[in-house]
Amino acid sequence: MKKSVFLGALTVAGLTAGAAAAATLDDVKARGTLNCGVTTGLVGFAAPDSNGNWDGFDVGVCRAVAAAVLGDPQAVEFVPTTGKTRFTALASGEIDMLARNTTWTFSRDVDLKFEFVGVNYYDGQGFMVPKELGVSSAKDLDGATVCIQTGTTTELNLADYFRKNSMNYEPVPIETNAEAQQQYLAGACDVYTTDASGLAATRAAFEDPSAHVLLPEIVSKEPLGPLVRHGDNEWGDVVRWTLNALIAAEELGVTSANIADMASTAGDSPEINRLLGTEGNLGEMLGLEADWAVKAISAGGNYGELFEKNIGETTPIGLARGLNAQWTDGGLLYSPPFR
Amino acid sequence: MTIMTDPQQESFRPSMLLNDTRYRSYTFQFIALMVLIGIIAYLGYNLVLNLRAAGLNISYEFLGEPAGYDINQTLVEYTSRSSHLTAAIVGILNTLLVAFLACATATIFGVIAGVLRLSNNWLIRKLMSGYVEAFRNVPVLIWIIIIFTIMTAVLPAPSAFRGDDPDASMILGSVAFTNRGVYVPMPVWGPGSMVVVVTFILSVIGVFAYRRYAKKLLYATGKLLPMGWPSLAILFVPSILVFFIMGQPITLDFPELGGFNFRGGLQIGAPLIALWFALSIYTGAFIAENVRAGILAVSKGQTEAAASLGLRPRRIMNLVILPQALRVIIPPLISQYLNITKNSSLAIAVGYADITATLGGITLNQTGRAIECVLLLMLFYLLISLGISAVMNIYNNAVRLKER
């Protein structure tokens, strides 16, 4: 009895022991690697390839931050997290940042004490069904069995959506995307629901993607973005402005192809110069080298390049830019100025 | 002449705390207790400090707020607008349900396998040791996942029952095995059905009374009444008679394919079946070993003595061996029941909504109140384990050797 209480207290204390650590930037520099939380595997966003190298859109953000801070895009320790474990991993200090298609919500920001540094993908929750069911609208899903990743905002949206439309459903709670895929393909559920981008990525991995349709309804706003712990503003700034640098680079026409050239000497555009460190001292303000943004952008290219390479229309996932186009192209991507 | 004097009463000196064996053990226990309290206080203080540094606090207010998520198996009224507390209660009931079912079936499996492992038949003996060794030595989580995967992969989806020439059909038109669970007819309790239920309950009591009487008669006079068919008769005949006399008040609601799933009837979800079955066969293997140990603990002379009285092997087992073996079997059996209850927390692996999945999983995740939820979970499992232990110990006291 006594022993179990003691061990329980030890576990609880251990869980939160790292929470107070404030100077994450110093920790990362001292450690020499960035601990980045990602999904357990979602092709296009974060998944290990056949050689065990992590690759994907969210992974690109991790690598950019590692490059900006440590100068080496490979200096990342990827920590796979499930919908359930991700916040504990971040709160306990097991990871320095989380880049895992996590929706920016009020309660996560305010109550869970996390800080979302921006949005790297504007998403919404969708539904996927086998074509043979003949369902063409989410309104026809009354009575369906729905596979859902547990502990996610999609779980709550799903309940709200069916309730609002006075429809019934039977939830099948599932831990990871891979399990959901298996259950869905085995017919243990009629519908799989998660963020539309995740559905597209999942469907792309199917043997016969054309046998499954994504329903037109998008039932929620899911702004996905990287997040850090609350209370360490210096570290939050580093991650925020690394993401902004990737977005601004696309807007300013800085790509991985021309960046070496542009960074060698100060050019005509003052903002590009400030971004690339040939003018001003933005890097110093962040506590990084002057060429931090150059390293970050060189790691995997600017936002647009990362998008095209990992999830864009030329990839099997085939997502259109849509809302994720630059504000100059009618999308929502908008980086505050580098000034 | 000597004067008898009382030995001088030694006054207590502090050094006696270490030198006197009467006090020494207390001294060390006291020191150990202080150290333990110190460590716990340090850990608690550390926790509070860290929580404050992170800007968090311990609060159970979230329990009253709407949970916002749905649960696939609920024994009480629950919607996504119900509170987190209701969700926790749903989880608790689901945990208790699967624990109760698994305890019952694991006991049956265990007793059968344990007895058969001592059988004289080589094949049966070896089969049973194969079962025990295979199931005891593979973690229960793997069994749960194996059984669930087999269920979802092998059984047809409800859509296979659709169409003019379906790939699958219902057994007797009323039971459907699908990869989402088993659909069976559900009784509908019409007016007057209470009388039938009461009759049935009385019949169950009647069976126990009959068996008690038969046993008493056997011990008193040696006359053995038949046990099997009268028990069955007492159990079913009155109920069936009352059922027809009352005008068949209980009807069945058959599952029917409608929309995406079967509608109507009673659905026993695949997660529940997988978890129940896995826990039963896994723990059954352990119970089998307890039963075997208990039987072997009874001296062989007892068997021989009973045989020399002309008793048949089955009767020897039921009347002589098992009652004595129970004394050895019950205490480890309590541990196995506790194990089942605690292992049921692996339910989330197959999507069964037990307390670990609702309170310790979704609620914890949606509210972020990890410490509060985990403390509640610990409290719940502690209470339930102490409860099982207490009940089983009462039973153990009833069957153990009376020493006078």
Coordinates of C-alpha atoms in Angstrom, one line a residue, chain B residues 180-318:
Chain B
R180 CA -18.4 -4.6 -35.3
G181 CA -19.8 -7.0 -32.8
V182 CA -22.4 -9.6 -32.4
Y183 CA -26.1 -8.7 -32.8
V184 CA -28.6 -10.8 -30.9
P185 CA -32.3 -10.5 -30.3
M186 CA -33.1 -8.3 -27.3
P187 CA -36.0 -9.2 -25.0
V188 CA -38.7 -6.6 -24.8
W189 CA -40.3 -6.5 -21.4
G190 CA -44.1 -6.3 -21.8
P191 CA -46.7 -5.9 -19.0
G192 CA -46.6 -8.9 -16.7
S193 CA -43.0 -9.7 -17.5
M194 CA -42.0 -8.9 -13.9
V195 CA -43.9 -11.9 -12.7
V196 CA -41.8 -14.2 -15.0
V197 CA -38.6 -12.5 -13.8
V198 CA -39.6 -12.9 -10.2
T199 CA -40.5 -16.5 -10.8
F200 CA -37.1 -17.1 -12.4
I201 CA -35.2 -15.5 -9.5
L202 CA -37.2 -17.6 -7.1
S203 CA -36.3 -20.7 -9.2
V204 CA -32.6 -19.9 -8.9
I205 CA -33.0 -19.7 -5.1
G206 CA -35.0 -22.9 -5.3
V207 CA -32.1 -24.7 -7.0
F208 CA -29.7 -23.6 -4.3
A209 CA -32.2 -24.8 -1.6
Y210 CA -32.6 -28.1 -3.4
R211 CA -28.9 -28.7 -3.7
R212 CA -28.4 -27.7 0.0
Y213 CA -31.1 -30.1 1.0
A214 CA -29.6 -32.9 -1.1
K215 CA -26.2 -32.4 0.4
K216 CA -27.6 -32.4 3.9
L217 CA -29.5 -35.6 3.1
L218 CA -26.4 -37.2 1.7
Y219 CA -24.3 -36.3 4.8
A220 CA -27.1 -37.4 7.2
T221 CA -28.3 -40.6 5.6
G222 CA -25.9 -41.4 2.8
K223 CA -28.8 -41.3 0.3
L224 CA -27.8 -39.5 -2.8
L225 CA -30.5 -37.5 -4.7
P226 CA -29.9 -36.8 -8.4
M227 CA -28.5 -33.4 -8.9
G228 CA -28.5 -32.6 -12.7
W229 CA -32.0 -32.9 -14.1
P230 CA -33.9 -31.7 -11.0
S231 CA -31.8 -28.6 -10.9
L232 CA -32.5 -27.8 -14.5
A233 CA -36.2 -28.6 -14.0
I234 CA -36.5 -26.3 -11.0
L235 CA -34.7 -23.6 -12.9
F236 CA -36.8 -23.6 -16.1
V237 CA -40.1 -25.4 -15.7
P238 CA -41.9 -22.8 -13.4
S239 CA -40.6 -19.9 -15.4
I240 CA -41.8 -21.4 -18.7
L241 CA -45.2 -22.2 -17.2
V242 CA -45.6 -18.7 -15.8
F243 CA -44.4 -17.3 -19.2
F244 CA -47.3 -19.0 -21.0
I245 CA -49.8 -18.4 -18.2
M246 CA -49.1 -14.7 -18.3
G247 CA -49.7 -14.7 -22.1
Q248 CA -46.1 -14.5 -23.3
P249 CA -45.3 -11.0 -22.0
I250 CA -41.7 -11.1 -23.1
T251 CA -41.1 -10.8 -26.8
L252 CA -37.9 -10.5 -28.7
D253 CA -36.6 -7.6 -30.8
F254 CA -34.7 -9.0 -33.7
P255 CA -31.7 -7.1 -35.2
E256 CA -32.4 -6.0 -38.7
L257 CA -30.1 -4.5 -41.3
G258 CA -31.0 -0.9 -41.7
G259 CA -28.9 2.0 -43.0
F260 CA -25.2 1.4 -42.3
N261 CA -25.6 -1.0 -39.4
F262 CA -27.9 -3.5 -37.9
R263 CA -30.7 -1.8 -36.0
G264 CA -32.7 -3.2 -33.1
G265 CA -31.7 -6.1 -31.1
L266 CA -28.8 -6.1 -28.7
Q267 CA -25.3 -5.3 -29.9
I268 CA -22.4 -6.8 -28.1
G269 CA -19.6 -4.7 -29.4
A270 CA -16.4 -6.3 -30.9
P271 CA -14.2 -4.4 -28.4
L272 CA -16.1 -5.8 -25.4
I273 CA -16.0 -9.4 -26.9
A274 CA -12.3 -9.1 -27.7
L275 CA -11.4 -7.7 -24.3
W276 CA -13.7 -10.1 -22.4
F277 CA -12.4 -13.2 -24.2
A278 CA -8.8 -12.2 -24.1
L279 CA -8.9 -11.5 -20.3
S280 CA -10.8 -14.7 -19.7
I281 CA -8.4 -17.1 -21.5
Y282 CA -5.3 -15.3 -20.4
T283 CA -6.3 -15.2 -16.7
G284 CA -7.9 -18.6 -17.1
A285 CA -4.5 -20.1 -17.7
F286 CA -3.2 -18.7 -14.4
I287 CA -6.3 -19.9 -12.6
A288 CA -5.8 -23.3 -14.1
E289 CA -2.4 -23.5 -12.4
N290 CA -3.9 -22.4 -9.1
V291 CA -6.5 -25.1 -9.4
R292 CA -3.8 -27.7 -10.3
A293 CA -1.7 -26.6 -7.3
G294 CA -4.8 -26.8 -5.1
I295 CA -5.6 -30.3 -6.3
L296 CA -2.1 -31.5 -5.9
A297 CA -2.0 -30.1 -2.4
V298 CA -4.6 -32.6 -1.4
S299 CA -2.9 -35.8 -0.3
K300 CA -3.2 -38.7 -2.7
G301 CA -4.4 -40.8 0.2
Q302 CA -7.7 -38.9 0.1
T303 CA -8.3 -40.0 -3.5
E304 CA -7.4 -43.6 -2.7
A305 CA -9.5 -43.6 0.5
A306 CA -12.5 -42.2 -1.5
A307 CA -11.9 -44.7 -4.3
S308 CA -11.8 -47.6 -1.7
L309 CA -15.2 -46.5 -0.6
G310 CA -16.4 -47.1 -4.1
L311 CA -16.8 -43.5 -5.2
R312 CA -16.4 -42.7 -8.9
P313 CA -13.7 -40.4 -10.1
R314 CA -16.0 -37.5 -10.9
R315 CA -17.6 -37.8 -7.5
I316 CA -14.2 -38.0 -5.8
M317 CA -13.3 -34.8 -7.4
N318 CA -16.5 -33.0 -6.5

